[in-house]
Amino acid sequence: MDKVAAVVLAAGQGKRMRSDIPKVLHRVAGAPLVRHVLDAIEEAGIKEIIVVIGQGAEMVRETLGTDYTYALQEKQLGTGDAVLKALPYLSADCRDVLVVCGDTPLLTADTLVKVIREQQNTGSAAAVLTSIFDDPKGYGRIIRDKDGFVDAIIEDCDATAEQKEIKEINTGTYAFTKKALEDTIHRLNPDNKQGEYYLTDCIHLLREDGQLVTAVIAPAQETKGINDRAQLAAAEKLLRQRECRRLMDAGVTILDPATTYIDKGVRVGRDTVIYPFTFLEGKTEVGPRCTLGPGSRLIDARLGEGVAVQFSIVVDTNIGDHCQIGPYAYLRPGNKLADHVKVGDFVELKKATVGSRSKIPHLSYVGDTIVGEGVNIGAGTITCNYDGVKKYQTVIEDGVFVGSNTNLVAPVRVGKDAVIGAGSTITKDVPSASLAIERNKQTIIPDWKEKKKRKGD
Ligand code: UD1
Ligand code: CA
């Protein structure tokens, strides 16, 4: 994509969203609308990208980062004005310009390439990406001449009753030669129902100049713009389906794509099986032969091979091979689990490093802790890592056996192969291979019930 630049229109507020945040920052499939557009542009091989921002400009700029050039459109005077604001930023050797709206997240790189190639290969001044909609209401209509070339685009509100019957619509994506934009954009005027500078008017100006304008028809599924929350939900569904399809094509079994929510870019290895109501979000990477779900949420999680996670939440955590997580485990950020680790029901981990073959099978909180290899942590073990002011660390060395219902008051270290008796509150370090037990001697009062009864009489 040499000498091709992209201009992304993202300055509008999106009134119909009824929102305090700019429309293009609303999220689908885990990413802002405009991010999907930018990804498609980059995937199409375009490196020079100018984003036109206006409403919530700072928020948009902050969200998207420094990889793009930003053109500021202070007043939203229309799509033509938005492109006008971007022109000064185009590099000297840019020849063609792809214009895309920031609110069309379903567009694919393939389609963008098609529009550009159509414009380049036909030698036309512009190629318009169009679609055939059963209900074209609200969209600009494509007016073709008798030879099938595009003659004009008429906005819905400016269209005659006859023009409104046309089902071919303007998707808001175009490939122009830079020269075509430079020749026409200054001649736009706001003489229309909305009083805006329409980019779409450039098309008819080009025809008046005797230039050619062609079109590429894209599937309706790809070209829907997002203007309200209902369209946002519809796009969400389509994008999710696409992500599930991508993983299935790569050898992942998904029992029910309709109830599986996978963010764009999530990686999953072959022969992993995903059960319903599972969410894979952010930068999650899952190895091969894992079993995920039912009912699990993985956010920025990294899993090795053969890991099973069910009814659990895993956040920013590394999990080695053949680990078992859940049901009902909550792995908060910062954990590192080696291979063959078991984290069972009602266990919460936070900033815990757990060595291979160690088990935390039930009802425990392990935080700010290093657990060695082959450790068994009994039910109801709590690392008391917080004194109300500061957090402290617990170290449990290899081979330790922690009896049930133990409190480990940090900072504390339990030496290699030590054993802790059930019900102990451990406040001092435990030397290796020793037994630590902290518990009152059990008292037995024989025939207590009998005595009590007699006393009461
Ligand atoms: C536009 C097209 C219409 C097409 C439709 C496809 C025009 C005049 N009309 O209409 O033919 O069918 O898209 O979705 O172009 N924007 C700016 N600055 C502005 C105005 C808009 O950056 O001053 C941006 C918006 O943020 C948005 C995009 O341009 O991302 C499209 O604007 P929008 O108001 O949604 O245009 P439509 O009326 O939908
Ligand atoms: Ca729109």
Coordinates of N, CA, C and O in Angstrom, one line a residue, residues 381-439:
T381 N -7.2 -22.2 54.8 CA -6.0 -21.5 55.1 C -6.1 -20.1 54.7 O -6.5 -19.8 53.6
I382 N -5.6 -19.2 55.5 CA -5.7 -17.8 55.2 C -4.3 -17.2 55.4 O -3.7 -17.3 56.5
T383 N -3.7 -16.5 54.4 CA -2.5 -15.7 54.6 C -3.0 -14.4 55.1 O -3.7 -13.7 54.3
C384 N -2.6 -14.0 56.3 CA -3.0 -12.7 56.8 C -2.0 -11.7 56.4 O -1.0 -11.5 57.1
N385 N -2.2 -11.1 55.2 CA -1.1 -10.3 54.6 C -1.2 -8.9 54.9 O -0.3 -8.1 54.5
Y386 N -2.2 -8.4 55.6 CA -2.5 -7.0 55.7 C -2.8 -6.7 57.1 O -3.7 -7.3 57.8
D387 N -2.1 -5.7 57.7 CA -2.4 -5.3 59.1 C -3.2 -4.0 59.1 O -3.2 -3.4 60.2
G388 N -3.8 -3.7 58.0 CA -4.6 -2.4 58.0 C -3.8 -1.3 57.5 O -4.4 -0.2 57.1
V389 N -2.5 -1.4 57.4 CA -1.6 -0.3 56.9 C -0.8 -0.8 55.7 O -0.8 -0.3 54.6
K390 N -0.1 -1.9 56.0 CA 0.9 -2.4 54.9 C 0.6 -3.9 54.6 O -0.1 -4.6 55.4
K391 N 1.1 -4.3 53.4 CA 1.0 -5.7 53.0 C 2.3 -6.4 53.3 O 3.4 -5.8 53.1
Y392 N 2.2 -7.7 53.7 CA 3.5 -8.4 54.0 C 3.5 -9.7 53.3 O 2.4 -10.3 53.0
Q393 N 4.7 -10.3 53.2 CA 4.8 -11.5 52.4 C 4.8 -12.8 53.3 O 5.4 -12.8 54.4
T394 N 4.3 -13.9 52.7 CA 4.4 -15.2 53.3 C 5.2 -16.1 52.4 O 5.0 -16.0 51.1
V395 N 6.1 -16.9 53.0 CA 6.9 -17.8 52.1 C 6.6 -19.2 52.7 O 6.8 -19.5 53.9
I396 N 6.2 -20.1 51.8 CA 5.9 -21.5 52.2 C 6.8 -22.4 51.3 O 6.6 -22.4 50.1
E397 N 7.8 -23.0 51.9 CA 8.8 -23.6 51.1 C 8.4 -25.0 50.6 O 7.3 -25.5 51.0
D398 N 9.2 -25.7 49.8 CA 8.8 -26.9 49.2 C 8.4 -28.0 50.2 O 8.9 -28.1 51.3
G399 N 7.4 -28.8 49.8 CA 7.0 -30.0 50.6 C 6.3 -29.7 51.9 O 6.0 -30.6 52.6
V400 N 5.9 -28.4 52.1 CA 5.2 -28.1 53.4 C 3.8 -28.6 53.3 O 3.1 -28.7 52.3
F401 N 3.3 -29.1 54.5 CA 1.9 -29.5 54.6 C 1.2 -28.5 55.6 O 1.6 -28.4 56.8
V402 N 0.3 -27.7 55.1 CA -0.4 -26.7 56.0 C -1.7 -27.4 56.4 O -2.6 -27.6 55.5
G403 N -1.9 -27.6 57.7 CA -3.2 -28.2 58.1 C -4.4 -27.2 57.9 O -4.2 -26.0 57.7
S404 N -5.5 -27.8 57.9 CA -6.7 -27.0 57.7 C -6.9 -25.9 58.7 O -6.5 -26.0 59.8
N405 N -7.6 -24.8 58.2 CA -7.9 -23.7 59.0 C -6.7 -23.1 59.7 O -6.8 -22.8 60.9
T406 N -5.7 -22.9 59.0 CA -4.5 -22.2 59.5 C -4.5 -20.7 59.1 O -4.8 -20.4 58.0
N407 N -4.1 -19.9 60.1 CA -3.8 -18.5 59.7 C -2.3 -18.3 59.7 O -1.6 -18.6 60.6
L408 N -1.8 -17.8 58.6 CA -0.4 -17.5 58.5 C -0.2 -15.9 58.5 O -0.6 -15.2 57.6
V409 N 0.2 -15.4 59.7 CA 0.3 -14.0 59.9 C 1.6 -13.5 59.3 O 2.7 -13.7 59.9
A410 N 1.5 -12.8 58.2 CA 2.7 -12.3 57.5 C 3.3 -11.1 58.2 O 2.5 -10.3 58.8
P411 N 4.6 -10.8 58.1 CA 5.6 -11.6 57.3 C 5.9 -12.9 58.1 O 6.2 -12.9 59.3
V412 N 5.9 -14.0 57.4 CA 6.2 -15.3 58.0 C 6.8 -16.3 57.0 O 6.4 -16.2 55.8
R413 N 7.6 -17.2 57.4 CA 8.3 -18.2 56.5 C 8.1 -19.6 57.1 O 8.3 -19.8 58.3
V414 N 7.6 -20.5 56.3 CA 7.5 -21.9 56.7 C 8.5 -22.7 56.0 O 8.5 -22.7 54.8
G415 N 9.5 -23.3 56.7 CA 10.6 -23.9 56.1 C 10.2 -25.2 55.4 O 9.2 -25.8 55.7
K416 N 11.1 -25.7 54.6 CA 11.0 -26.9 53.8 C 10.4 -28.1 54.6 O 10.9 -28.4 55.7
D417 N 9.5 -28.8 54.1 CA 8.9 -30.0 54.6 C 8.3 -29.9 56.0 O 8.1 -30.9 56.7
A418 N 8.1 -28.7 56.5 CA 7.5 -28.5 57.8 C 6.0 -28.8 57.7 O 5.4 -28.9 56.6
V419 N 5.4 -29.1 58.9 CA 4.0 -29.4 59.0 C 3.4 -28.5 59.9 O 3.9 -28.2 61.0
I420 N 2.2 -28.0 59.6 CA 1.5 -27.1 60.5 C 0.2 -27.8 60.9 O -0.6 -28.3 60.1
G421 N 0.0 -27.9 62.2 CA -1.2 -28.5 62.7 C -2.4 -27.7 62.4 O -2.4 -26.5 62.4
A422 N -3.5 -28.4 62.2 CA -4.8 -27.7 61.8 C -5.2 -26.7 62.9 O -4.9 -26.9 64.1
G423 N -5.8 -25.7 62.5 CA -6.3 -24.7 63.4 C -5.3 -23.8 64.0 O -5.6 -23.0 64.9
S424 N -4.1 -23.7 63.5 CA -3.0 -22.9 64.1 C -3.0 -21.5 63.6 O -3.3 -21.3 62.4
T425 N -2.7 -20.6 64.4 CA -2.4 -19.2 64.0 C -0.9 -19.0 64.1 O -0.3 -19.0 65.2
I426 N -0.2 -19.0 62.9 CA 1.2 -19.0 62.9 C 1.7 -17.6 62.8 O 1.5 -16.9 61.8
T427 N 2.5 -17.1 63.8 CA 3.0 -15.7 63.8 C 4.5 -15.7 63.7 O 5.1 -14.6 63.5
K428 N 5.1 -16.9 64.0 CA 6.6 -16.9 63.9 C 7.1 -17.9 62.9 O 6.3 -18.8 62.6
D429 N 8.3 -17.7 62.3 CA 8.8 -18.5 61.3 C 8.8 -20.0 61.8 O 9.1 -20.2 63.0
V430 N 8.6 -20.9 60.9 CA 8.6 -22.3 61.2 C 9.8 -23.0 60.6 O 10.0 -22.9 59.4
P431 N 10.8 -23.6 61.4 CA 12.0 -24.1 60.8 C 11.6 -25.4 60.0 O 10.6 -26.0 60.2
S432 N 12.5 -25.7 59.0 CA 12.2 -26.8 58.1 C 12.1 -28.1 58.9 O 12.7 -28.3 60.0
A433 N 11.3 -29.0 58.3 CA 11.0 -30.3 58.8 C 10.5 -30.4 60.2 O 10.4 -31.5 60.8
S434 N 10.0 -29.3 60.8 CA 9.4 -29.3 62.1 C 7.9 -29.3 62.1 O 7.3 -29.1 61.0
L435 N 7.3 -29.6 63.2 CA 5.8 -29.4 63.3 C 5.5 -28.2 64.1 O 6.1 -28.0 65.2
A436 N 4.7 -27.3 63.6 CA 4.2 -26.2 64.3 C 2.8 -26.4 64.6 O 2.0 -26.7 63.8
I437 N 2.5 -26.2 65.9 CA 1.0 -26.3 66.3 C 0.7 -25.2 67.3 O 1.5 -25.0 68.2
E438 N -0.3 -24.5 67.1 CA -0.7 -23.4 68.0 C -2.1 -23.5 68.3 O -3.0 -23.2 67.5
R439 N -2.4 -24.1 69.5 CA -3.8 -24.4 69.7 C -3.9 -24.8 71.2 O -3.0 -25.4 71.7

